[in-house]
Coordinates of C-alpha atoms and ligand atoms in Angstrom, one line a residue:
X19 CA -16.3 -8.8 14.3
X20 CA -18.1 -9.7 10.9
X21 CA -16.9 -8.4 7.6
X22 CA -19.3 -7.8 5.2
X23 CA -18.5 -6.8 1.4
X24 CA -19.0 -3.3 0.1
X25 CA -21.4 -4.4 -2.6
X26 CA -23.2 -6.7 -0.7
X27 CA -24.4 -5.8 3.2
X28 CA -25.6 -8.8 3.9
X29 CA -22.8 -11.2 3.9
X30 CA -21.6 -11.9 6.5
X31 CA -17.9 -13.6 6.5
X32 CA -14.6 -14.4 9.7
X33 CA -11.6 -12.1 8.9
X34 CA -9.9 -15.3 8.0
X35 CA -12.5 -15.7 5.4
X36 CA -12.1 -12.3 3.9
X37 CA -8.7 -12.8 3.8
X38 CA -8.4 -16.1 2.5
X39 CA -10.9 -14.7 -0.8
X40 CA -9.2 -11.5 -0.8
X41 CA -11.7 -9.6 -2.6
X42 CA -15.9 -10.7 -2.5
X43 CA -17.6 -12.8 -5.3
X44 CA -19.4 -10.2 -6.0
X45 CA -16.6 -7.9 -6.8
X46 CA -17.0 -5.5 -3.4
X47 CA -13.7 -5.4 -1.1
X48 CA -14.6 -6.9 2.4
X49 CA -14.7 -4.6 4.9
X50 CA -15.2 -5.0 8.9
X51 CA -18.4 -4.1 10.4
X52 CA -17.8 -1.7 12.8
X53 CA -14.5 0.0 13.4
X54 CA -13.2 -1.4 16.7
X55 CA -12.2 1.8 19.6
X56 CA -8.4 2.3 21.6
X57 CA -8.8 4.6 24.4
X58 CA -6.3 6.6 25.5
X59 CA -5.1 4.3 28.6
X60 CA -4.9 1.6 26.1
X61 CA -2.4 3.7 24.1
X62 CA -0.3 4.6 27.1
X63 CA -0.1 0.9 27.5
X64 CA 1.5 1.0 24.0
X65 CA 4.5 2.5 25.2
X66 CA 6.7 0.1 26.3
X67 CA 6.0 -2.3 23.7
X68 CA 7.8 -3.7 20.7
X69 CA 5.9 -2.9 17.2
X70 CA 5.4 -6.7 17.5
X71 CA 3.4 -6.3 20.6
X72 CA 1.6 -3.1 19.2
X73 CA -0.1 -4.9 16.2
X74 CA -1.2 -7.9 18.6
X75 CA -2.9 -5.2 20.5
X76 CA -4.3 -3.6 17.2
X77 CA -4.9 -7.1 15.3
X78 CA -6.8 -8.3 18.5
X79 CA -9.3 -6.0 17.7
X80 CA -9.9 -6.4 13.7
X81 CA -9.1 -10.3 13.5
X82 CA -11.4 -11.0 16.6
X83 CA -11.3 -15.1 15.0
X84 CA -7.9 -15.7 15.7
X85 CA -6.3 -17.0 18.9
X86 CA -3.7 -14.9 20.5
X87 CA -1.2 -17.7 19.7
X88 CA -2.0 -17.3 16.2
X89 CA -1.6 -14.1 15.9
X90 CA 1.6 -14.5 17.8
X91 CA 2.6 -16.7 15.7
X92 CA 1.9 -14.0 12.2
X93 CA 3.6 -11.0 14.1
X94 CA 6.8 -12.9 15.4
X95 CA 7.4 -14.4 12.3
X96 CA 7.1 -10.9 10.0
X97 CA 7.9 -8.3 12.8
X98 CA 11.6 -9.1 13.8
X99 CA 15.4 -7.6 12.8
X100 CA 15.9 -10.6 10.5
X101 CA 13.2 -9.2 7.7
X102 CA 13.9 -5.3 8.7
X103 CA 17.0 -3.4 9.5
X104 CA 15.4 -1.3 12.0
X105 CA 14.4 -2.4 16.0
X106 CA 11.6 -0.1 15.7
X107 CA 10.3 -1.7 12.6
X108 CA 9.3 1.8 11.2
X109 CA 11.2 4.5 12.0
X110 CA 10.2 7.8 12.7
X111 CA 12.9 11.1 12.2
X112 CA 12.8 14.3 12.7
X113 CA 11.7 16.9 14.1
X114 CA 11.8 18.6 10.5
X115 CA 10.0 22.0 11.3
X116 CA 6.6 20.7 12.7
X117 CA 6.9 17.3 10.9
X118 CA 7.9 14.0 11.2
X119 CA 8.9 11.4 8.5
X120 CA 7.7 7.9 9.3
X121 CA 10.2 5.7 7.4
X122 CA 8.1 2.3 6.5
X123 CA 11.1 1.0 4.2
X124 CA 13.2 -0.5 6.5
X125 CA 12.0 -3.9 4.9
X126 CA 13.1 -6.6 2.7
X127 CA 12.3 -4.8 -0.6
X128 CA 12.5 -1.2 1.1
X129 CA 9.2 -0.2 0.3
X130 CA 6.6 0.4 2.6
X131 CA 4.5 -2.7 0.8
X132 CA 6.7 -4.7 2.9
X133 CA 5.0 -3.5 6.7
X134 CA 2.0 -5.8 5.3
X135 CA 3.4 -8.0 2.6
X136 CA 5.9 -9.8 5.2
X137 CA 2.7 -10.9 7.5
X138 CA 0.1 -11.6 4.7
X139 CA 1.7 -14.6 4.1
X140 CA 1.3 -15.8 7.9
X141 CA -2.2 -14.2 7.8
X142 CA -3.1 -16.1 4.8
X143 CA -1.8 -19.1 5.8
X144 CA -3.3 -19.4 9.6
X145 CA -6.6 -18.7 7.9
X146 CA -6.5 -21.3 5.4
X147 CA -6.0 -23.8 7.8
X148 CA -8.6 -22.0 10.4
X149 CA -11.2 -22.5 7.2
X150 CA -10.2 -26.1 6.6
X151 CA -9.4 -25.8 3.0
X152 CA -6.8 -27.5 1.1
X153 CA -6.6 -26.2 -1.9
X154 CA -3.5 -24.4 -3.3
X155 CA -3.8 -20.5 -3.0
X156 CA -2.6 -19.1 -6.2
X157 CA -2.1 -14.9 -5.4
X158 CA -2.0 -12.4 -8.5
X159 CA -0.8 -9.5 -7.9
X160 CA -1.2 -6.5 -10.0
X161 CA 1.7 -4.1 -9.0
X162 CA 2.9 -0.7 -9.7
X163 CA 6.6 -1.0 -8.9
X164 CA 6.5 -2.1 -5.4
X165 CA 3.5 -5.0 -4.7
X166 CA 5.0 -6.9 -7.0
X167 CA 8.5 -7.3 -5.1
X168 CA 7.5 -7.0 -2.0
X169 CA 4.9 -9.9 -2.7
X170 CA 7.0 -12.2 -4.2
X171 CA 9.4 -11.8 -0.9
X172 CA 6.8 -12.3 1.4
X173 CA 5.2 -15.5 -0.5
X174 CA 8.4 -16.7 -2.0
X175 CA 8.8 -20.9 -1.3
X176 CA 6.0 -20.5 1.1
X177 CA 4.2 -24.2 1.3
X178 CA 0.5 -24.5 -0.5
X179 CA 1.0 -21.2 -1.9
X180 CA 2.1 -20.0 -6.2
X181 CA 2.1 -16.2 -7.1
X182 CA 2.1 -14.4 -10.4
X183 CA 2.9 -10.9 -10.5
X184 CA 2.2 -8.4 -13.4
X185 CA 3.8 -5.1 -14.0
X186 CA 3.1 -2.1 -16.3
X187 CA 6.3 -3.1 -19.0
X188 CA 7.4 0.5 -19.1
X189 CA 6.0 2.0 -15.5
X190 CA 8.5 0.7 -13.1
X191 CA 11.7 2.3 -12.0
X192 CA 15.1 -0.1 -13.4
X193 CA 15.7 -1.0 -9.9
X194 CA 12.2 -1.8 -9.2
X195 CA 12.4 -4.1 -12.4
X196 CA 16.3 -6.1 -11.7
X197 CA 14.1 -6.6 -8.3
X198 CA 11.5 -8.4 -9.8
X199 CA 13.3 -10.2 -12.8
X200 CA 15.7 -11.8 -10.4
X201 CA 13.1 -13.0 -7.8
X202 CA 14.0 -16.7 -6.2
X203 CA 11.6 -19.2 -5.4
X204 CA 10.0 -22.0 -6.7
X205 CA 6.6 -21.0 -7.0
X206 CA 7.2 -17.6 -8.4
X207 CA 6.4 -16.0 -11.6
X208 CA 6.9 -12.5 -12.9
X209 CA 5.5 -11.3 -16.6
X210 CA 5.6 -7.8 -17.6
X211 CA 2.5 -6.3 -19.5
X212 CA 2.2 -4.0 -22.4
X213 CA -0.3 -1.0 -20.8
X214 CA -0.1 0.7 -17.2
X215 CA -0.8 -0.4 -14.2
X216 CA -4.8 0.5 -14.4
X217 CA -4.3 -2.2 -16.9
X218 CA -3.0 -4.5 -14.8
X219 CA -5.4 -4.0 -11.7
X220 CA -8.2 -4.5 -14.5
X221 CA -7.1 -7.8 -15.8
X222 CA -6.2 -9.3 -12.3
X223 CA -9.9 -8.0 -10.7
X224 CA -11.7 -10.0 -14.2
X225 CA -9.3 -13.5 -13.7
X226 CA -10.2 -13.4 -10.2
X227 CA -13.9 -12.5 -10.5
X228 CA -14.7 -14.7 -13.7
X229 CA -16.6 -17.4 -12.3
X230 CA -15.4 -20.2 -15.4
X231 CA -11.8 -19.4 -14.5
X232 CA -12.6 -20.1 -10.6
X233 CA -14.2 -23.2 -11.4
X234 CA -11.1 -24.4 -13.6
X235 CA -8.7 -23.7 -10.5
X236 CA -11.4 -25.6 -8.1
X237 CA -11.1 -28.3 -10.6
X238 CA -7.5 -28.5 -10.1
X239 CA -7.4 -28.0 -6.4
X240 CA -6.7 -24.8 -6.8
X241 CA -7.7 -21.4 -5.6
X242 CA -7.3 -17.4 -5.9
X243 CA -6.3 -15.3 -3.5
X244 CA -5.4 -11.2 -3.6
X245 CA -1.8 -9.7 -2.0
X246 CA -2.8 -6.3 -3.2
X247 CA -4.3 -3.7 -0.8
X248 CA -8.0 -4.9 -1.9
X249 CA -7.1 -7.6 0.5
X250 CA -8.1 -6.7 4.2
X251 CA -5.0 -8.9 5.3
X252 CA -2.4 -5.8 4.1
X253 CA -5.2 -3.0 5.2
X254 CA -4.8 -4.1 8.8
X255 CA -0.7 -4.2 9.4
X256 CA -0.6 -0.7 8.2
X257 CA -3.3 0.7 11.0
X258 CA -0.5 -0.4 13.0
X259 CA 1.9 1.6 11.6
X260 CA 0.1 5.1 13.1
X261 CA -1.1 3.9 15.8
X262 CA 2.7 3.0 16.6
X263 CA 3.9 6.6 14.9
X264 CA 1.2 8.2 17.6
X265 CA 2.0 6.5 20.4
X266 CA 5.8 6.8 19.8
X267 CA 5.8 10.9 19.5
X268 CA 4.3 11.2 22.8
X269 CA 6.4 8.6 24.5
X270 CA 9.1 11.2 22.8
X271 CA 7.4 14.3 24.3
X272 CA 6.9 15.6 21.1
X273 CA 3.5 15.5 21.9
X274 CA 1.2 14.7 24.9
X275 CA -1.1 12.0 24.7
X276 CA -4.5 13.2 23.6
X277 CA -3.2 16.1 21.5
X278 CA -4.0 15.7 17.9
X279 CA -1.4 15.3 14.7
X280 CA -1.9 15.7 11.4
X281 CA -1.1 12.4 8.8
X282 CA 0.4 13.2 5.4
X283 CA 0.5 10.2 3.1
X284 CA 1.9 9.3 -0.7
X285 CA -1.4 8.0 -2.3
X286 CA -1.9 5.7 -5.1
X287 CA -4.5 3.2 -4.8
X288 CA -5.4 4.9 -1.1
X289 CA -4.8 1.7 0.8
X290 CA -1.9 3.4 2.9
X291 CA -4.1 6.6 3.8
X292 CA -7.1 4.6 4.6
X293 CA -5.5 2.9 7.1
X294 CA -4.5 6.6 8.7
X295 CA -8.7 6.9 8.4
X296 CA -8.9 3.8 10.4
X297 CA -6.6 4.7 12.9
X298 CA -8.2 8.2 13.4
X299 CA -11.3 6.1 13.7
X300 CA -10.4 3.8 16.2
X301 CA -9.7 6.6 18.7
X302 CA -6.0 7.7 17.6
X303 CA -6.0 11.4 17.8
X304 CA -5.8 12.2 14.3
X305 CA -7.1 15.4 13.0
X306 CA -6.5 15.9 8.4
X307 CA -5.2 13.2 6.6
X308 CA -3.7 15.1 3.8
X309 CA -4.1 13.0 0.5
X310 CA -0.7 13.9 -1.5
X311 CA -0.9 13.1 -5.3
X312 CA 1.6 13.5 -8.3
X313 CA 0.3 14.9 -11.4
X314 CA -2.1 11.5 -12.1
X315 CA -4.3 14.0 -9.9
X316 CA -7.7 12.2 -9.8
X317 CA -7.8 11.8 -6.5
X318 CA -7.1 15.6 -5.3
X319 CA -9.9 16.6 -8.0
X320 CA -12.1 14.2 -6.1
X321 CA -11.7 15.2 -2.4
X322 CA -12.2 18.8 -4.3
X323 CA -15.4 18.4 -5.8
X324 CA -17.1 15.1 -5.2
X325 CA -16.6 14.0 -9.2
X326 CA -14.0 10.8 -9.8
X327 CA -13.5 11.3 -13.2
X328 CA -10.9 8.9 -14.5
X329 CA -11.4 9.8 -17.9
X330 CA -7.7 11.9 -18.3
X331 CA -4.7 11.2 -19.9
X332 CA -2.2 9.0 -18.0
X333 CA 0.8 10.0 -17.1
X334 CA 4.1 8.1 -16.6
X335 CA 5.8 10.1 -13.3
X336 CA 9.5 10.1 -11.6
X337 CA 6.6 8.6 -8.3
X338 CA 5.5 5.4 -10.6
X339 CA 4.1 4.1 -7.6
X340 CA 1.3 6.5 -7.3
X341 CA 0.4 6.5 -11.0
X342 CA -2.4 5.1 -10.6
X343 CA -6.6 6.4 -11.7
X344 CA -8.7 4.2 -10.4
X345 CA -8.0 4.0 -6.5
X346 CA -9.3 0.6 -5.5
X347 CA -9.5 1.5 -1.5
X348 CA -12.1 4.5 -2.3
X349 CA -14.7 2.1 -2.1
X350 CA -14.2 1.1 1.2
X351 CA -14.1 5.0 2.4
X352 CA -17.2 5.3 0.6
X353 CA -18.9 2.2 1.5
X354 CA -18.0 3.9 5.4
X355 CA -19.3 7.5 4.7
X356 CA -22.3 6.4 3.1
X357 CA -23.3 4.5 5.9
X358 CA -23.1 1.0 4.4
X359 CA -25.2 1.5 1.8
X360 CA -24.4 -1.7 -0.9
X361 CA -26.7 -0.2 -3.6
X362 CA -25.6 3.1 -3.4
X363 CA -21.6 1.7 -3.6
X364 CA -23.1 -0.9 -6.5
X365 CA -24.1 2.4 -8.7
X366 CA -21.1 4.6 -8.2
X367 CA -18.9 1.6 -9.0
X368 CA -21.1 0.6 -12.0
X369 CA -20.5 4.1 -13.2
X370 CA -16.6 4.0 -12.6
X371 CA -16.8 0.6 -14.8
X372 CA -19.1 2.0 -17.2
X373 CA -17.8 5.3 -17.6
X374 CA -15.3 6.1 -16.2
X375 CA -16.7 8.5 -13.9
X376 CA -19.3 9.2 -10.9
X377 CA -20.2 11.6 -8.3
X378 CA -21.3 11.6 -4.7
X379 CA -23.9 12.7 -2.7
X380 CA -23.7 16.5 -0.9
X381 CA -23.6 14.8 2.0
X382 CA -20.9 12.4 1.8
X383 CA -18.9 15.5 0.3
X384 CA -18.9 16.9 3.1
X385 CA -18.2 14.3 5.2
X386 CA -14.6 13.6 3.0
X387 CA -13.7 17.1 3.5
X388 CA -14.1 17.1 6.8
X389 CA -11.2 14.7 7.2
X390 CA -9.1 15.0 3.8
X391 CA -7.2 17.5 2.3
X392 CA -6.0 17.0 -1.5
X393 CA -2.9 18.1 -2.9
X394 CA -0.9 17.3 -5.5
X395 CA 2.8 17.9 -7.3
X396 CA 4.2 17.6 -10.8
X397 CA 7.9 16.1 -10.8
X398 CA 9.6 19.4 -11.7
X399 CA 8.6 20.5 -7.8
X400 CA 9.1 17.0 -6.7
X401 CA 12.3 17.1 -8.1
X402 CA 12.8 20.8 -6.5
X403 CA 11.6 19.6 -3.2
X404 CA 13.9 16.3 -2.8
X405 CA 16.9 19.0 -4.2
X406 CA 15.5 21.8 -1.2
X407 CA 14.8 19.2 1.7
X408 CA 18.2 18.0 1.5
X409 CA 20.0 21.3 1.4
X410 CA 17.6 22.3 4.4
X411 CA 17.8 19.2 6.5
X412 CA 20.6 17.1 4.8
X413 CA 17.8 14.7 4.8
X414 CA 16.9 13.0 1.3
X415 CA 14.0 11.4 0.7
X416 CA 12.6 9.3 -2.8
X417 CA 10.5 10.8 -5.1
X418 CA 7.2 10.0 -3.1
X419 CA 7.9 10.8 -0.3
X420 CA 8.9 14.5 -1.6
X421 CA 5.4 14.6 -3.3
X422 CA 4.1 14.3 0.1
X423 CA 6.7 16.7 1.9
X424 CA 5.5 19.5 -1.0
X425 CA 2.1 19.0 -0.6
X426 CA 2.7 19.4 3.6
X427 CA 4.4 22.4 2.7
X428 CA 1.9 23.7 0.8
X429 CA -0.9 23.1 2.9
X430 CA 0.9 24.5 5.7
X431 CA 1.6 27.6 3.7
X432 CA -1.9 28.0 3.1
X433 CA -3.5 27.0 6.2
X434 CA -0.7 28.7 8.4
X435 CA -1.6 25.2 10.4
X436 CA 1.2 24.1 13.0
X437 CA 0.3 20.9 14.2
X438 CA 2.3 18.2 14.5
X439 CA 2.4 16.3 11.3
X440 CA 3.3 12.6 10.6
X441 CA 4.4 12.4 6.8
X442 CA 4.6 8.4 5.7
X443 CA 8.1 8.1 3.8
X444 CA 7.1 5.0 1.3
X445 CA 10.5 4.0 0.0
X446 CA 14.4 3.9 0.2
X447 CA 15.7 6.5 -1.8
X448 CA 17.7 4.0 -3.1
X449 CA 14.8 2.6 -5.4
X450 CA 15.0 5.5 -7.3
X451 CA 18.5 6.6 -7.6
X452 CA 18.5 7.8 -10.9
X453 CA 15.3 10.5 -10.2
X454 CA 17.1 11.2 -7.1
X455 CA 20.3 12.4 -8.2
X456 CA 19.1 14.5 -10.7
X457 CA 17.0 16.4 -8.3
X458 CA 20.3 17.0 -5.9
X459 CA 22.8 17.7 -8.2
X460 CA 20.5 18.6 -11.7
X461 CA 21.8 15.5 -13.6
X462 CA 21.7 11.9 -13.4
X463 CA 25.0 10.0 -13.5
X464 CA 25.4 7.5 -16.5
X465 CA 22.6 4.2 -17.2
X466 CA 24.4 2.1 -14.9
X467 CA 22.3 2.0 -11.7
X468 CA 24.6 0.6 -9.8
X469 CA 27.0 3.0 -10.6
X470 CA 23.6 5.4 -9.7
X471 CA 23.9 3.9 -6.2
X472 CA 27.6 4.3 -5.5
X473 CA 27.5 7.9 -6.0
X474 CA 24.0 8.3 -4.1
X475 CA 25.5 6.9 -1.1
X476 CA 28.2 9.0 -1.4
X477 CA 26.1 12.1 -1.6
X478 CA 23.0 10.8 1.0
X479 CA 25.5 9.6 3.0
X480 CA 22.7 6.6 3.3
X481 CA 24.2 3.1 3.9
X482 CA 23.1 0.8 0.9
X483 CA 20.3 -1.7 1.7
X484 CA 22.3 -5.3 1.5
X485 CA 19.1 -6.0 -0.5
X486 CA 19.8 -3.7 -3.5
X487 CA 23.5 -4.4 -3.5
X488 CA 23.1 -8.0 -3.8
X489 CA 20.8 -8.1 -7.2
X490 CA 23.6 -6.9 -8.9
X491 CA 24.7 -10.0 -9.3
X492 CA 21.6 -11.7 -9.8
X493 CA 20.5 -13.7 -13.1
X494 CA 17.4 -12.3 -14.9
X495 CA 14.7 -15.4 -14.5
X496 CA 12.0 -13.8 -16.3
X497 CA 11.5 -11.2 -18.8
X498 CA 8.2 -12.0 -20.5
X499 CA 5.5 -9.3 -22.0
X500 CA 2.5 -9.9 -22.8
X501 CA -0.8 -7.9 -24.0
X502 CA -3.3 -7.0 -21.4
X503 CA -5.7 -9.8 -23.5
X504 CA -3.0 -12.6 -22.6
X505 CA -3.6 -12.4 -19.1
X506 CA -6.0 -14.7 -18.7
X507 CA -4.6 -17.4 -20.7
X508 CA -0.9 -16.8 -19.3
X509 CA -2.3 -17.5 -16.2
X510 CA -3.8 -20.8 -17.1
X511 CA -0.9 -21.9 -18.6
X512 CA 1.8 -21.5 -16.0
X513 CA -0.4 -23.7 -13.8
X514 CA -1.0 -26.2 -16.3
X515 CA -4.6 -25.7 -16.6
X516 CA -6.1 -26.5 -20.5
X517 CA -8.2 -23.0 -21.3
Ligands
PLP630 C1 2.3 1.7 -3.2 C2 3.1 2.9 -3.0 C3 2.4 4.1 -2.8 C4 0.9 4.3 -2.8 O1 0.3 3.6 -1.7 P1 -1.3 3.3 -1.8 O2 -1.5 2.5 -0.5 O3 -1.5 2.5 -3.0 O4 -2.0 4.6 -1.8 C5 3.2 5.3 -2.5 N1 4.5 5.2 -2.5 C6 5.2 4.0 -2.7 C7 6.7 4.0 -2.7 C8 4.5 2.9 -3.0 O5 5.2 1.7 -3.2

């Protein structure tokens, strides 16, 4: 298996390559050359395997490069009960009507970020040493709440490795911001910045594509490397993820094997939905992935009409995960739909860079629609639906999560469609108390989060994640901001490079 970049069909690179560079010189994603098939027998076999055993299955396929004992080695070390507090590593509940919520938080930083960001650093590792290079990796991470956490987790102390993370200064939730500012590690380093998280994406894609920068970092024995989802090393863990959700509703008899479901994910920069694309691709019997928005809508006006327009006003959501315009993973959907077609990709993304905006052919339309629905949800019904799922159900679920459960519903009420539907729940509930409470009981306790948390686990009935409870008493390491201009310059001078 080659991957090649999205802006450039010709190269031709080892998966431990792609990973190791994260994203392509030439400012494309790497993306594999072929999408490799399961059959059916081979998902039976999935059965009586741990998740652990299910992604060696599924990363046999994509990381053809790698031994079996090294990919033994990745999946052992991040898929066990000491990183999540689930056997089954993700956790599907229900039945809830004709759905099924796939919990992916059961993780260090209870976030779904975590099913990939506790193996990239094995990933990243195995293939720098598979590659022969020395050099110190140095990760930036541009994060909307969750990356950023989960990242520094996975990476933290881990040998030949540094990562910086930068978050949107006012776009994170105040639990997802005591989680960063109290991050341990040596090698760690957390700066907030003054803009949104477009903003931060931006600056981190330019530092790691400016070619003087590189060569300053070389100099130094040093060299970049991506944790965010334009890194095919967290694309492939979350194929897993469905394949395993599939595999597991049959072996429940909720389903028979061969009969299709329906995938409803929480989308913000469409790296957790395209890996549902890859899974359908592969041979999982997936029939609509279901794109569920909040109100930063670009992406439901997209599958609509074929126009990405970016050009709207921002908006800072209860979801702040998912407020996101500029969907990096799109690319590779589109890179896929059109064939392979570098130039075509190299226009559309000029556009995007230029002005904010393109539009696709007819043709690859038609092809998106065949597979995605768009929806989307402001936070008064998110807020509603978190309040209504609970009194329903008795089940509560974050603020994501409930964008995706109200854009399910709403599809369903439309469509009048009852197939069995997996909906990705994306974090604890706990990560956003404060949004949380309000929608169950119409007000939010006090500022204190913690006291937030007490009196959500009263009402959830939830148990606390140890991981929450303990930053309470947690010193605040860092609690820089700095203009989106900085960035470059910050970044020099926390690794002691002269600009
Ligand atoms: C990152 C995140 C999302 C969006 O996932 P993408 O892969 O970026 O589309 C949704 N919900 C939560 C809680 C997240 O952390």
């Amino acid at each position: 298996m080659n991957y090649q970049s999205t802006r450039d069909s010709s190269l031709h690179v080892t998966s431990a390559v792609a990973i190791a560079q994260g994203i392509s010189a030439d400012g494309g994603l790497f993306i594999p050359s072929e999408i490799p098939q399961i059959t059916m027998e081979e998902l039976r076999s999935l059965a009586d395997m741990s998740y652990k055993q299910r992604a060696d299955v599924v990363f046999g396929k994509f990381l053809t490069d790698f031994t079996a004992e090294e990919l033994d080695y990745c999946t052992s070390g991040a898929y066990n009960t000491k990183n999540f507090d689930s056997e089954n590593i993700a956790e599907l509940t229900g039945a809830f009507g004709d759905a099924h919520i796939l919990e992916l938080w059961h993780g260090p930083t209870c976030a779904f970020k975590d099913m990939a960001l506790q193996i990239l650093p094995y990933l990243l590792t195995t293939s720098l040493k598979k590659n022969g290079e020395d050099k110190e990796v140095v990760i930036l991470v541009a994060t909307s709440g969750d990356t950023g956490k989960a990242a520094l987790e996975g990476f933290k102390d881990v040998p030949g490795t540094r990562i910086m993370v930068f978050y949107p200064d006012h776009g994170v939730s105040s639990m997802q911001k005591r989680q960063m500012a109290t991050q341990e590690g040596q090698n760690v380093g957390v700066c907030a910045l003054e803009g949104n998280f477009d903003d931060c994406q931006s600056g981190v894609k330019r530092i790691f594509t400016d070619a003087a920068v590189k060569e300053k970092l070389a100099q130094n024995g040093m060299m970049f490397s991506s944790a965010n989802s334009i890194n095919w090393g967290r694309l492939a863990p979350q194929i897993v993820y469905y394949v395993s959700a599939y595999v597991d509703l049959a072996k429940r008899g909720e389903i028979a094997f061969g009969d299709t479901v329906n995938v409803v994910v929480p989308t913000g920069n469409f790296g957790n939905i395209l890996a549902a694309y890859y899974a359908k691709n592969m041979g999982v019997p997936i029939g609509k992935l279901i794109c569920a928005s909040n109100i930063n809508n670009v992406l439901t006006d997209f599958i609509n009409t074929g126009v990405y327009d970016r050009n709207r006003d921002f908006f800072a959501t209860c979801s702040p995960s998912m407020d996101i315009l500029i969907s990096s993973n799109l690319e590779r959907l589109l890179y896929i739909l059109t064939g392979g077609d570098d130039a075509q990709i190299r226009d559309w993304f000029g556009k995007l860079a230029k002005d904010g905006k393109y539009e696709v052919t007819a043709d690859v339309k038609a092809k998106l629609q065949q597979d995605f629905v768009g929806g989307f949800c402001d936070d008064a019904d998110t807020k509603k639906t978190i309040h209504d799922f609970k009194e329903q159900y008795g089940y509560t679920c974050d603020t994501h999560t409930a964008v995706a459960v109200k854009v399910y519903r709403d599809y369903i009420a439309k469509t009048g469609d009852t197939t069995k539907t997996i909906i990705a729940s994306t974090a604890s509930p706990y990560k956003f108390s404060a949004s949380v409470l309000e929608a169950i009981e119409g007000k939010a306790e006090g500022a204190d989060e913690y006291a937030q948390v007490a009196h959500l686990a009263e009402v959830s009935g939830l148990p606390v994640p140890q991981s929450l409870a303990a930053l309470k008493d947690k010193p605040v390491r860092f609690s820089e901001v700095i203009g989106k201009e900085q960035m470059e310059a910050y970044v020099l001078e926390k690794l002691g490079i002269k600009a």
